[in-house]
Short mmCIF file of C-alpha atoms (C1' of nucleotides) in Angstrom, two decimals:
data_model
loop_
_atom_site.label_atom_id
_atom_site.label_comp_id
_atom_site.label_asym_id
_atom_site.label_seq_id
_atom_site.Cartn_x
_atom_site.Cartn_y
_atom_site.Cartn_z
CA MET A 1 -18.44 39.48 7.89
CA ALA A 2 -19.83 36.23 9.12
CA LEU A 3 -17.89 33.12 9.93
CA ARG A 4 -17.74 30.83 6.93
CA PHE A 5 -16.18 27.52 6.02
CA GLN A 6 -15.43 25.67 2.84
CA ASN A 7 -17.88 22.79 2.93
CA SER A 8 -16.65 19.70 1.15
CA LEU A 9 -20.26 18.84 0.32
CA SER A 10 -20.80 21.93 -1.79
CA ARG A 11 -17.15 22.79 -2.40
CA ARG A 12 -18.03 26.33 -1.54
CA LYS A 13 -17.59 28.66 1.37
CA GLU A 14 -20.79 28.68 3.37
CA VAL A 15 -21.77 30.90 6.27
CA PHE A 16 -21.65 28.87 9.45
CA GLU A 17 -25.14 28.50 10.85
CA PRO A 18 -25.20 25.85 13.55
CA LEU A 19 -28.22 23.63 14.03
CA GLU A 20 -28.67 25.16 17.46
CA ALA A 21 -27.85 28.84 17.87
CA GLY A 22 -24.69 29.49 19.83
CA LYS A 23 -23.60 25.87 19.91
CA ALA A 24 -21.39 23.76 17.71
CA GLY A 25 -21.14 19.98 17.61
CA LEU A 26 -17.78 18.91 16.28
CA TYR A 27 -16.58 15.43 15.43
CA THR A 28 -13.02 14.83 14.32
CA CYS A 29 -11.60 11.53 13.15
CA GLY A 30 -9.02 10.46 15.70
CA PRO A 31 -6.02 8.19 15.66
CA THR A 32 -5.71 4.48 15.23
CA ILE A 33 -3.77 3.72 18.36
CA TYR A 34 -1.32 1.04 17.34
CA ASN A 35 1.69 3.26 16.81
CA PHE A 36 3.05 6.74 17.50
CA ALA A 37 1.31 9.45 15.56
CA HIS A 38 3.41 11.27 12.95
CA ILE A 39 3.49 14.96 12.14
CA GLY A 40 1.19 14.43 9.19
CA ASN A 41 -1.46 13.24 11.61
CA PHE A 42 -0.80 16.25 13.77
CA ARG A 43 -1.19 18.62 10.87
CA THR A 44 -4.82 17.60 10.83
CA TYR A 45 -5.21 17.64 14.60
CA ILE A 46 -3.70 21.11 14.78
CA PHE A 47 -6.12 22.34 12.14
CA GLU A 48 -8.98 20.90 14.14
CA ASP A 49 -7.57 22.49 17.28
CA LEU A 50 -7.52 25.86 15.55
CA LEU A 51 -11.08 25.33 14.37
CA LYS A 52 -12.32 24.50 17.84
CA ARG A 53 -10.41 27.30 19.53
CA TYR A 54 -11.71 29.78 17.02
CA LEU A 55 -15.29 28.63 17.38
CA ARG A 56 -14.96 29.19 21.11
CA PHE A 57 -13.29 32.56 20.53
CA ARG A 58 -16.33 33.52 18.47
CA GLY A 59 -18.55 32.57 21.36
CA TYR A 60 -19.81 29.17 20.36
CA GLU A 61 -20.27 26.51 22.97
CA VAL A 62 -18.40 23.65 21.35
CA THR A 63 -18.81 19.98 22.05
CA HIS A 64 -15.84 18.21 20.56
CA VAL A 65 -15.72 14.46 20.08
CA MET A 66 -12.63 12.65 18.83
CA ASN A 67 -12.73 8.90 18.49
CA LEU A 68 -9.95 6.48 19.28
CA THR A 69 -9.87 3.56 16.89
CA ASP A 70 -8.79 0.67 19.08
CA VAL A 71 -9.94 -2.30 17.05
CA GLU A 72 -9.00 -2.61 13.43
CA ASP A 73 -6.98 -4.82 11.06
CA LYS A 74 -3.58 -3.31 11.73
CA ILE A 75 -4.00 -3.44 15.47
CA ILE A 76 -5.07 -7.06 15.30
CA ARG A 77 -2.09 -7.85 13.15
CA THR A 78 0.15 -6.22 15.74
CA CYS A 79 -1.46 -8.37 18.43
CA ARG A 80 -0.77 -11.45 16.39
CA GLU A 81 2.82 -10.48 15.68
CA THR A 82 3.69 -9.46 19.22
CA GLY A 83 1.48 -11.84 21.15
CA GLN A 84 0.21 -8.96 23.25
CA PRO A 85 -3.43 -8.44 24.08
CA LEU A 86 -5.24 -5.70 22.22
CA ALA A 87 -5.73 -3.51 25.26
CA ALA A 88 -2.03 -3.53 26.09
CA ILE A 89 -1.14 -2.11 22.71
CA THR A 90 -3.95 0.40 22.43
CA GLY A 91 -3.53 1.51 26.02
CA ARG A 92 0.12 2.30 25.48
CA TYR A 93 -0.40 4.26 22.28
CA ALA A 94 -3.45 6.07 23.59
CA ARG A 95 -1.30 7.40 26.41
CA ALA A 96 1.39 8.37 23.92
CA PHE A 97 -1.19 10.15 21.81
CA PHE A 98 -2.42 12.23 24.73
CA GLU A 99 1.14 13.10 25.70
CA ASP A 100 1.87 14.22 22.16
CA CYS A 101 -1.26 16.36 22.07
CA GLU A 102 -0.19 18.04 25.26
CA THR A 103 3.30 18.59 23.88
CA LEU A 104 1.80 20.45 20.94
CA GLY A 105 -0.63 22.41 23.05
CA ILE A 106 -3.71 20.80 21.53
CA ASP A 107 -6.82 21.43 23.61
CA PRO A 108 -8.36 18.15 24.76
CA ALA A 109 -11.65 17.06 23.27
CA ASP A 110 -14.72 16.76 25.47
CA HIS A 111 -15.06 13.07 24.67
CA TYR A 112 -12.58 10.48 23.44
CA PRO A 113 -14.83 7.49 22.84
CA ALA A 114 -13.05 4.23 22.08
CA ALA A 115 -14.56 1.86 19.56
CA THR A 116 -14.34 -1.17 21.83
CA GLU A 117 -16.47 0.58 24.42
CA HIS A 118 -19.27 1.31 21.99
CA ILE A 119 -19.94 -2.05 20.41
CA ASP A 120 -23.55 -1.99 21.58
CA ASP A 121 -24.15 1.35 19.91
CA MET A 122 -22.77 0.01 16.66
CA VAL A 123 -24.88 -3.10 16.88
CA ALA A 124 -27.94 -0.93 17.35
CA ILE A 125 -27.24 0.99 14.16
CA ILE A 126 -26.57 -2.16 12.20
CA ARG A 127 -29.81 -3.60 13.52
CA ALA A 128 -31.69 -0.52 12.33
CA LEU A 129 -30.07 -0.77 8.93
CA ARG A 130 -30.97 -4.42 8.69
CA GLU A 131 -34.58 -3.74 9.58
CA LYS A 132 -34.78 -1.14 6.85
CA GLY A 133 -33.31 -3.46 4.26
CA HIS A 134 -29.94 -1.80 3.75
CA THR A 135 -27.84 -4.81 4.62
CA TYR A 136 -27.16 -8.38 3.61
CA GLU A 137 -25.13 -11.17 5.09
CA ALA A 138 -22.41 -13.26 3.56
CA ASN A 139 -20.49 -15.88 5.49
CA GLY A 140 -21.52 -14.37 8.78
CA SER A 141 -20.42 -10.86 7.91
CA ILE A 142 -22.88 -8.05 7.36
CA TYR A 143 -22.48 -5.61 4.51
CA PHE A 144 -24.04 -2.33 3.60
CA ARG A 145 -25.75 -2.39 0.22
CA LEU A 146 -24.59 0.78 -1.45
CA LYS A 147 -27.27 0.76 -4.08
CA SER A 148 -29.84 1.20 -1.35
CA PHE A 149 -28.61 4.75 -0.71
CA PRO A 150 -29.15 7.04 -3.70
CA GLY A 151 -27.18 9.87 -2.13
CA TYR A 152 -23.92 7.93 -2.19
CA GLY A 153 -21.03 9.92 -3.61
CA ARG A 154 -22.41 13.32 -2.70
CA LEU A 155 -19.46 14.21 -0.48
CA SER A 156 -16.54 12.95 -2.52
CA HIS A 157 -18.31 13.77 -5.78
CA MET A 158 -17.60 10.30 -7.02
CA ASP A 159 -19.78 8.71 -9.63
CA LEU A 160 -20.88 5.26 -8.57
CA GLU A 161 -20.77 3.82 -12.07
CA GLN A 162 -17.26 5.10 -12.63
CA LEU A 163 -16.23 3.73 -9.30
CA ALA A 164 -17.38 0.33 -10.39
CA GLU A 165 -15.40 0.62 -13.61
CA GLY A 166 -12.32 1.76 -11.80
CA ALA A 167 -12.59 -1.06 -9.36
CA SER A 168 -13.22 -3.72 -11.96
CA GLY A 169 -9.79 -3.34 -13.47
CA ARG A 170 -7.94 -3.45 -10.19
CA VAL A 171 -9.92 -5.50 -7.76
CA ASP A 172 -10.31 -9.19 -8.02
CA SER A 173 -13.97 -9.61 -7.26
CA ASP A 174 -13.40 -13.20 -6.26
CA GLU A 175 -11.72 -11.94 -3.14
CA TYR A 176 -14.91 -10.35 -2.04
CA GLU A 177 -17.91 -11.98 -0.58
CA THR A 178 -19.93 -8.91 -1.34
CA GLU A 179 -22.62 -8.58 -3.99
CA ASP A 180 -20.87 -5.53 -5.23
CA ALA A 181 -17.21 -4.66 -4.81
CA ARG A 182 -18.15 -1.20 -3.54
CA ASP A 183 -20.17 -2.47 -0.60
CA PHE A 184 -18.48 -2.21 2.74
CA ALA A 185 -18.54 -4.27 5.91
CA LEU A 186 -20.60 -3.22 8.89
CA TRP A 187 -19.81 -6.30 10.90
CA LYS A 188 -17.00 -8.75 10.26
CA ALA A 189 -17.42 -12.38 11.22
CA TRP A 190 -14.69 -13.77 13.44
CA SER A 191 -11.87 -15.53 11.68
CA GLU A 192 -9.03 -17.48 13.18
CA GLU A 193 -6.48 -14.75 12.69
CA ASP A 194 -8.57 -12.41 14.82
CA GLY A 195 -7.53 -14.50 17.81
CA GLU A 196 -8.99 -13.19 21.03
CA VAL A 197 -10.45 -10.12 19.38
CA TYR A 198 -14.18 -10.64 18.99
CA TRP A 199 -17.55 -9.85 20.52
CA GLU A 200 -20.50 -12.17 20.91
CA THR A 201 -23.53 -10.13 19.85
CA GLU A 202 -26.92 -10.62 18.31
CA LEU A 203 -25.13 -10.15 15.00
CA GLY A 204 -22.93 -13.12 15.72
CA LYS A 205 -19.35 -13.54 16.85
CA GLY A 206 -17.14 -10.95 15.28
CA ARG A 207 -16.08 -7.31 15.31
CA PRO A 208 -17.31 -4.06 13.81
CA GLY A 209 -16.24 -2.69 10.46
CA TRP A 210 -14.20 0.48 10.55
CA HIS A 211 -16.73 3.04 9.35
CA ILE A 212 -19.50 2.15 11.75
CA GLU A 213 -17.61 3.26 14.83
CA CYS A 214 -17.56 6.90 13.79
CA SER A 215 -21.27 6.94 13.01
CA ALA A 216 -22.12 5.30 16.29
CA MET A 217 -19.95 7.45 18.50
CA ALA A 218 -20.59 10.72 16.70
CA MET A 219 -24.34 10.28 16.94
CA LYS A 220 -24.19 9.05 20.50
CA TYR A 221 -22.45 12.18 21.74
CA LEU A 222 -23.69 14.75 19.22
CA GLY A 223 -27.06 13.47 18.08
CA PRO A 224 -28.24 12.09 14.73
CA SER A 225 -27.53 15.43 13.07
CA PHE A 226 -24.65 17.65 14.04
CA ASP A 227 -22.69 20.61 12.75
CA ILE A 228 -19.13 19.85 11.75
CA HIS A 229 -17.17 16.75 10.87
CA CYS A 230 -13.48 16.98 10.09
CA GLY A 231 -10.68 14.77 8.92
CA GLY A 232 -7.86 14.50 6.43
CA VAL A 233 -8.76 14.52 2.75
CA ASP A 234 -7.84 10.88 2.46
CA ASN A 235 -10.77 10.05 4.71
CA MET A 236 -13.29 11.72 2.47
CA PHE A 237 -13.57 8.60 0.42
CA PRO A 238 -14.58 6.02 1.32
CA HIS A 239 -14.69 6.53 5.08
CA HIS A 240 -16.80 9.67 5.35
CA GLU A 241 -18.93 8.74 2.40
CA ASN A 242 -19.74 5.45 4.10
CA GLU A 243 -20.45 7.19 7.34
CA ILE A 244 -23.03 9.37 5.65
CA ALA A 245 -24.65 6.38 3.97
CA GLN A 246 -24.99 4.22 7.05
CA SER A 247 -25.96 7.08 9.36
CA GLU A 248 -28.60 8.63 7.17
CA CYS A 249 -30.07 5.29 6.23
CA ALA A 250 -30.28 4.31 9.88
CA THR A 251 -31.82 7.53 11.18
CA GLY A 252 -33.53 8.97 8.12
CA LYS A 253 -32.02 12.33 9.07
CA PRO A 254 -29.23 14.41 7.56
CA TYR A 255 -25.98 13.43 9.27
CA VAL A 256 -23.54 16.34 9.10
CA LYS A 257 -24.04 19.91 7.97
CA TYR A 258 -20.45 21.00 7.32
CA TRP A 259 -17.61 18.72 6.25
CA LEU A 260 -14.12 20.19 6.53
CA HIS A 261 -11.11 18.35 5.16
CA SER A 262 -7.47 19.22 5.60
CA ALA A 263 -4.85 18.76 2.93
CA HIS A 264 -1.83 16.58 3.55
CA LEU A 265 1.59 17.42 4.81
CA VAL A 266 4.71 16.85 2.76
CA VAL A 267 8.23 16.92 4.14
CA GLU A 268 10.86 18.91 2.26
CA ASN A 269 8.39 18.91 -0.63
CA LYS A 270 8.24 15.15 -0.76
CA LYS A 271 5.68 12.70 0.37
CA MET A 272 6.56 11.53 3.84
CA SER A 273 7.75 7.95 3.78
CA LYS A 274 10.06 5.77 5.75
CA SER A 275 12.06 4.81 2.66
CA LEU A 276 12.91 8.46 1.97
CA GLY A 277 14.01 8.92 5.56
CA ASN A 278 11.70 11.89 5.97
CA PHE A 279 9.12 10.17 8.13
CA HIS A 280 8.85 11.94 11.47
CA THR A 281 6.90 11.24 14.58
CA LEU A 282 6.50 14.12 16.97
CA ARG A 283 8.77 12.30 19.38
CA ASP A 284 11.57 12.04 16.83
CA LEU A 285 11.55 15.77 16.32
CA VAL A 286 11.39 16.67 19.98
CA GLU A 287 14.28 14.33 20.69
CA LYS A 288 16.28 16.21 18.08
CA GLY A 289 15.83 19.27 20.25
CA ILE A 290 13.22 21.02 18.15
CA ASP A 291 10.93 23.27 20.13
CA PRO A 292 7.40 21.82 20.04
CA LEU A 293 6.08 25.33 19.73
CA ALA A 294 8.01 25.76 16.48
CA ILE A 295 6.47 22.53 15.24
CA ARG A 296 3.05 23.83 16.21
CA TRP A 297 3.79 27.04 14.34
CA VAL A 298 4.75 25.23 11.15
CA LEU A 299 1.74 22.94 11.30
CA LEU A 300 -0.57 25.84 12.06
CA ALA A 301 0.63 28.64 9.83
CA THR A 302 -0.37 27.17 6.49
CA HIS A 303 -4.02 27.28 5.56
CA TYR A 304 -5.56 23.89 6.23
CA ARG A 305 -6.69 23.24 2.68
CA GLN A 306 -3.23 24.02 1.32
CA PRO A 307 -0.64 21.27 1.23
CA ASN A 308 1.72 22.02 4.11
CA ASN A 309 5.43 21.72 3.53
CA PHE A 310 7.28 20.68 6.67
CA ALA A 311 10.91 21.67 6.24
CA PHE A 312 13.68 22.34 8.70
CA ASP A 313 14.10 25.77 7.16
CA ALA A 314 10.50 26.37 8.08
CA ILE A 315 11.25 25.33 11.65
CA ASP A 316 14.10 27.86 11.78
CA ALA A 317 11.83 30.58 10.47
CA ALA A 318 9.17 29.61 12.98
CA ASN A 319 11.66 29.89 15.82
CA GLN A 320 12.59 33.38 14.65
CA SER A 321 8.96 34.40 14.45
CA LEU A 322 8.36 33.04 17.95
CA SER A 323 11.27 34.94 19.40
CA ARG A 324 10.05 38.12 17.74
CA ILE A 325 6.81 37.70 19.63
CA ARG A 326 8.57 36.80 22.88
CA ASP A 327 10.89 39.81 22.58
CA PHE A 328 7.87 41.97 21.98
CA ARG A 329 6.33 40.71 25.19
CA LEU A 330 9.56 41.35 27.09
CA ARG A 331 9.67 44.93 25.85
CA LEU A 332 6.06 45.53 26.81
CA ALA A 333 6.62 44.15 30.29
CA GLU A 334 9.23 46.86 30.87
CA VAL A 335 7.06 49.78 29.81
CA LYS A 336 6.14 52.11 32.67
CA GLY A 337 4.42 55.41 33.21
CA PRO A 338 1.74 57.32 31.34
CA GLY A 339 1.12 57.25 27.59
CA ASP A 340 -1.04 55.81 24.86
CA ASP A 341 -3.37 53.05 26.06
CA LEU A 342 -3.35 51.45 22.59
CA ALA A 343 -7.09 50.87 22.71
CA GLU A 344 -7.48 51.72 19.04
CA ALA A 345 -4.51 49.69 17.87
CA CYS A 346 -5.66 46.68 19.84
CA GLU A 347 -9.13 46.89 18.45
CA ALA A 348 -7.85 47.26 14.90
CA CYS A 349 -5.64 44.21 15.34
CA GLU A 350 -8.39 42.08 16.77
CA THR A 351 -10.77 43.13 14.03
CA ALA A 352 -8.27 42.29 11.30
CA PHE A 353 -7.46 39.00 12.97
CA THR A 354 -11.12 38.08 13.29
CA GLU A 355 -11.94 39.04 9.72
CA ALA A 356 -9.14 36.81 8.49
CA LEU A 357 -10.11 33.82 10.62
CA ASP A 358 -13.78 34.26 9.79
CA ASP A 359 -12.86 33.55 6.21
CA ASP A 360 -12.45 29.80 6.40
CA LEU A 361 -9.75 30.03 9.09
CA ASN A 362 -7.30 32.18 7.15
CA ILE A 363 -4.61 31.87 9.78
CA SER A 364 -1.93 33.46 7.60
CA GLY A 365 -3.98 36.60 7.41
CA GLY A 366 -4.54 36.43 11.16
CA LEU A 367 -0.84 36.16 11.89
CA ALA A 368 -0.14 39.01 9.49
CA ALA A 369 -2.54 41.20 11.49
CA VAL A 370 -0.61 40.39 14.65
CA PHE A 371 2.75 41.16 13.07
CA ASP A 372 1.40 44.45 11.77
CA PHE A 373 0.33 45.24 15.30
CA ILE A 374 3.72 44.31 16.70
CA ARG A 375 5.55 46.55 14.27
CA ASP A 376 3.18 49.40 14.95
CA VAL A 377 3.52 49.10 18.72
CA ASN A 378 7.29 48.58 18.61
CA LYS A 379 7.55 51.81 16.70
CA ARG A 380 5.64 53.63 19.40
CA VAL A 381 7.67 52.01 22.15
CA ASP A 382 10.78 53.30 20.36
CA GLY A 383 9.21 56.73 20.45
CA GLY A 384 8.39 56.46 24.13
CA LEU A 385 4.72 56.96 23.40
CA ILE A 386 3.30 53.92 25.14
CA GLY A 387 2.03 53.99 28.68
CA ALA A 388 1.81 51.17 31.18
CA ASP A 389 -1.88 50.86 30.33
CA GLY A 390 -1.04 50.44 26.68
CA ALA A 391 1.52 47.75 27.41
CA LYS A 392 -0.97 45.95 29.59
CA ASN A 393 -3.65 46.14 26.92
CA ALA A 394 -1.28 44.89 24.24
CA LEU A 395 -0.25 41.95 26.39
CA ALA A 396 -3.88 41.19 27.16
CA LEU A 397 -4.64 41.19 23.45
CA LEU A 398 -1.83 38.72 22.80
CA ASP A 399 -3.21 36.49 25.53
CA LYS A 400 -6.66 36.70 24.06
CA LEU A 401 -5.47 35.81 20.56
CA ASP A 402 -3.29 33.10 22.02
CA SER A 403 -6.46 31.32 23.02
CA VAL A 404 -6.90 30.82 19.27
CA THR A 405 -3.37 30.23 18.03
CA GLY A 406 -1.57 28.75 21.02
CA VAL A 407 1.71 30.30 19.88
CA PHE A 408 1.66 33.73 21.52
CA ALA A 409 2.24 32.66 25.10
CA PRO A 410 5.03 34.27 27.12
CA PRO A 411 8.30 32.41 27.45
CA THR A 412 8.28 29.99 30.34
CA GLU A 413 12.00 29.89 31.06
CA ALA A 414 13.09 30.29 34.61
CA GLU A 415 14.78 33.44 35.84
CA ALA A 416 18.49 33.70 35.31
CA PRO A 417 20.44 32.12 38.19
CA GLN A 418 22.39 34.34 40.58
CA ASP A 419 25.82 33.63 39.10
CA VAL A 420 24.58 34.75 35.71
CA ILE A 421 23.15 37.91 37.20
CA ASP A 422 26.43 38.51 39.02
CA ARG A 423 28.37 38.36 35.79
CA VAL A 424 25.86 40.62 34.05
CA MET A 425 26.43 43.16 36.80
CA ALA A 426 30.19 42.70 36.55
CA ARG A 427 29.91 43.43 32.85
CA GLN A 428 27.95 46.58 33.61
CA GLN A 429 30.72 47.72 35.93
CA ALA A 430 33.33 46.96 33.27
CA ARG A 431 31.35 49.02 30.78
CA ARG A 432 31.17 51.93 33.20
CA ASP A 433 34.94 51.58 33.58
CA LYS A 434 35.26 51.61 29.78
CA ASP A 435 36.89 48.19 30.01
CA PHE A 436 35.10 46.97 26.92
CA ALA A 437 37.40 44.02 26.39
CA ARG A 438 36.36 42.58 29.72
CA ALA A 439 32.73 43.48 29.13
CA ASP A 440 32.67 41.73 25.78
CA ALA A 441 34.48 38.71 27.20
CA LEU A 442 31.80 38.34 29.87
CA ARG A 443 29.06 38.72 27.29
CA ASP A 444 30.63 36.07 25.05
CA GLU A 445 31.04 33.77 28.02
CA LEU A 446 27.39 34.07 28.95
CA LEU A 447 26.31 33.65 25.36
CA ALA A 448 28.22 30.38 25.22
CA GLU A 449 26.21 29.28 28.24
CA GLY A 450 22.96 30.21 26.54
CA TRP A 451 22.29 33.69 27.90
CA ILE A 452 21.86 36.71 25.68
CA ILE A 453 22.45 40.18 27.05
CA GLU A 454 20.68 43.10 25.47
CA ASP A 455 21.46 46.60 26.63
CA THR A 456 18.46 48.83 26.97
CA PRO A 457 18.14 52.41 28.20
CA ASP A 458 16.95 50.93 31.49
CA GLY A 459 19.85 48.55 31.87
CA PRO A 460 20.71 45.10 30.62
CA ARG A 461 18.08 42.49 29.77
CA VAL A 462 18.98 38.82 30.07
CA LYS A 463 17.22 36.12 28.11
CA ARG A 464 17.71 32.55 26.98
CA THR A 465 19.03 31.81 23.54
"C1'" G B 1 -7.13 4.60 -16.69
"C1'" G B 2 -11.26 7.54 -13.61
"C1'" C B 3 -12.19 11.64 -10.05
"C1'" G B 4 -10.14 15.78 -7.48
"C1'" A B 5 -6.80 19.46 -5.24
"C1'" C B 6 -2.79 22.55 -5.76
"C1'" A B 7 1.34 25.55 -8.63
"C1'" U B 8 2.59 33.35 -5.91
"C1'" G B 9 9.82 36.98 -5.01
"C1'" G B 10 15.88 33.00 -2.18
"C1'" C B 11 12.51 30.06 1.54
"C1'" C B 12 7.46 29.77 4.10
"C1'" A B 13 2.89 31.90 2.76
"C1'" A B 14 -1.94 35.46 2.08
"C1'" A B 15 -5.05 38.15 -1.25
"C1'" U B 16 -12.58 40.42 0.97
"C1'" U B 17 -17.08 35.21 -4.58
"C1'" G B 18 -12.02 40.19 -11.08
"C1'" G B 19 -9.81 46.07 -9.85
"C1'" U B 20 -4.12 45.96 -10.47
"C1'" A B 21 0.32 41.43 -5.49
"C1'" A B 22 -0.32 40.95 2.83
"C1'" G B 23 2.78 38.97 6.46
"C1'" G B 24 6.97 36.01 8.29
"C1'" C B 25 12.08 34.21 7.52
"C1'" A B 26 16.71 35.07 5.12
"C1'" G B 27 19.79 39.05 2.63
"C1'" C B 28 21.55 44.27 1.73
"C1'" G B 29 21.88 49.62 3.34
"C1'" G B 30 20.81 53.12 7.31
"C1'" C B 31 19.31 54.88 12.48
"C1'" C B 32 20.25 53.47 17.53
"C1'" U B 33 24.69 51.13 20.40
"C1'" G B 34 31.47 51.74 23.11
"C1'" C B 35 30.71 47.30 19.87
"C1'" A B 36 26.58 44.20 19.70
"C1'" A B 37 21.60 42.42 20.40
"C1'" A B 38 16.63 43.94 20.17
"C1'" G B 39 13.77 47.60 17.69
"C1'" C B 40 12.78 51.06 13.72
"C1'" C B 41 13.39 53.02 8.51
"C1'" G B 42 14.61 51.90 3.43
"C1'" C B 43 15.76 48.21 -0.42
"C1'" G B 44 13.48 42.75 -4.30
"C1'" U B 45 12.17 44.88 -11.97
"C1'" A B 46 7.65 38.97 -8.41
"C1'" U B 47 6.32 37.40 -16.90
"C1'" U B 48 1.52 35.28 -9.64
"C1'" C B 49 3.92 27.31 -13.84
"C1'" C B 50 3.14 27.71 -19.55
"C1'" C B 51 -0.23 28.90 -23.90
"C1'" G B 52 -4.75 30.84 -25.42
"C1'" G B 53 -9.72 33.10 -24.26
"C1'" U B 54 -13.69 36.26 -21.73
"C1'" U B 55 -13.33 41.43 -19.68
"C1'" C B 56 -12.27 48.38 -19.54
"C1'" G B 57 -9.43 45.31 -16.10
"C1'" A B 58 -7.62 38.23 -14.07
"C1'" G B 59 -3.22 35.57 -9.20
"C1'" U B 60 -8.51 35.47 -9.08
"C1'" C B 61 -13.29 33.27 -14.45
"C1'" C B 62 -13.10 29.68 -19.06
"C1'" G B 63 -10.30 26.14 -22.42
"C1'" G B 64 -5.71 23.49 -23.32
"C1'" G B 65 -0.85 22.00 -21.58
"C1'" U B 66 3.07 20.86 -17.84
"C1'" G B 67 4.29 19.58 -12.86
"C1'" U B 68 3.33 18.04 -7.72
"C1'" C B 69 0.03 15.68 -4.50
"C1'" G B 70 -4.44 13.01 -2.97
"C1'" C B 71 -8.46 9.44 -3.61
"C1'" C B 72 -10.23 5.22 -6.52
"C1'" U B 73 -7.03 -0.97 -2.13
"C1'" C B 74 -10.18 0.23 6.07
"C1'" C B 75 -3.22 5.95 5.31
"C1'" A B 76 -4.64 12.61 8.86
#
RNA sequence: GGCGACAUGGCCAAAUUGGUAAGGCAGCGGCCUGCAAAGCCGCGUAUUCCCGGUUCGAGUCCGGGUGUCGCCUCCA
C-alpha cells in the first residue's frame, strides 16, 4: 500500500504524491515564544516529529521549516508589562523551546525562521497583494479583502455568508476599521502601546499581522507551492485559511498540497486550564520526576487526529511499556551462539509496522506490530531457539524503527557501581550456601537503593528500577 | 446560534474506503524460580454511547438523539 494522509482540504485520505519525486517540503506552525510551551503544544510537535521521521524512513528527502513567532500582541503586552525589550523575552523562550524539544527527543527542523528576521519578505508579499488589488488601507493599517479571493473557506469548509452572520451577533463592528469584519490585517500601523516594537517600511511604520509571517517564511524556504503544512486544528481557521488566501493571491499558484491537522490534548479527560489545575508545561512534569520518554510515549501513541487524553495513569502504563521494550533489549544482548537469525520475523514486523504507518500514521497499529514481534521473539528466546545473529538482527530492527518512534532506544543508565556488584555477588554466594534469608535481605537492600536483581540461567542481571 | 470532530472491555487505544472486534497497561490462574523478577501460556459474556434505517452482513454507511471537545474573538 502507498503512503496516504488525511488531507484537511478534501477530508479524505489521499495517496501522498509530492510535487517533486522523492522530496517532501514540510511547514509546521511553531511556537509563539513568550512563555514555556505546554504539553498540548507538544502533542502537535510530536505528531509533526513522527510525520517527518516517517517520511524520512520511507526515503523522502524532507525539508522541514518551523517558524518562531517572535512579534505578536501577547509578546508586546509582555514587553509592556515587564519593561523588557522584545528580543530579551523571545530569546529566553526560544532557548527554552529548543531545550524542551531536545528533552522530548524531537528532531530539529532544518530551518527555524523568526518573524522579525523576515519583515522584508512579508513586505514583498503585501506589496504584491496591493498591486493586484487584494488590499485596502485604513488608518495606516493594511487589510486583506476577503471577497477578492473566491476560494476562501475551502480548507475549513466554512461558508463566508454564515461566517458573516455568526460574527454579526458577537462582534461589534465599530471596533473594526475594516470594510468587512472578516477581513484580516496584513500590516498593523504602529500605535503607542506597541512601544519600541515597529519597523519603518515602505508600508509605513508598524508591524506585520500574524498570518503573513507563515506565508512569507514558508514560501521563502519551500517555494510558492509545497507539499505539507501542519498545525493544530485550532489553526485551521482562520490562520491557515488566511495563509492560503494571501499566498495564492500573491503568487497565483496553489499554496499547499496536503494539510494535516492534529486534534487537541485533554488532561484527565478535561480541557487543560490553569483554573482546573491541570495545566502542565513540559518542565512541570519533568520536575515532578516523570520520565520524558514516558511523556513522549503518551503524546505519540494516540493517533494524531484523535483527541489525546493525558493522564497520569497513562504515564504509568507508558513506563511499563517502555520497560518491556528495555527488558527485551537486555535479554537479546545476552543471547549467544548459533540459532535462528530471525530474518523472517524481522521482515514481518517491519512490513506490518510500515503498513500501519502508511495509513495516515497509524502509530497504534505500528506499536502493536512491534509488541507482537517482541512476544514472538521472547517465546523463542525462552525456547533457546535464537542465535546471536537473530538477537543482533532484532536489535537492529528496533534501532531502525526507533528512527521513527524515538521510544525504542536502549536504556542509557550507567553500569552498576562496584559496591552494588559486590553485594550482588555476595547474594549469589549466599544463595549457593542456601542462606536465602541473607540473599533476600541483600536483594531487598539493593531494591531500596534502586537496583533490581533478576536471576537468569546465566547468572544475575542488575538493572535500574 | 452556525460549522465541524469524536464517543470501542477497569484504563489507554487500533480495526486494510461493510464481512463479523489488534496491541499496551492493570487484574486473575498456571509454567519457570529456593522465593521473586523477567518471560511464556491461559482467562474478560466488550449490547463497539442510545434509537431507527440501508444490507446476506455495520464499530465501519444513512437519519435522529445524547455527551465531550474544537472553531466561529491572532489558543497546538
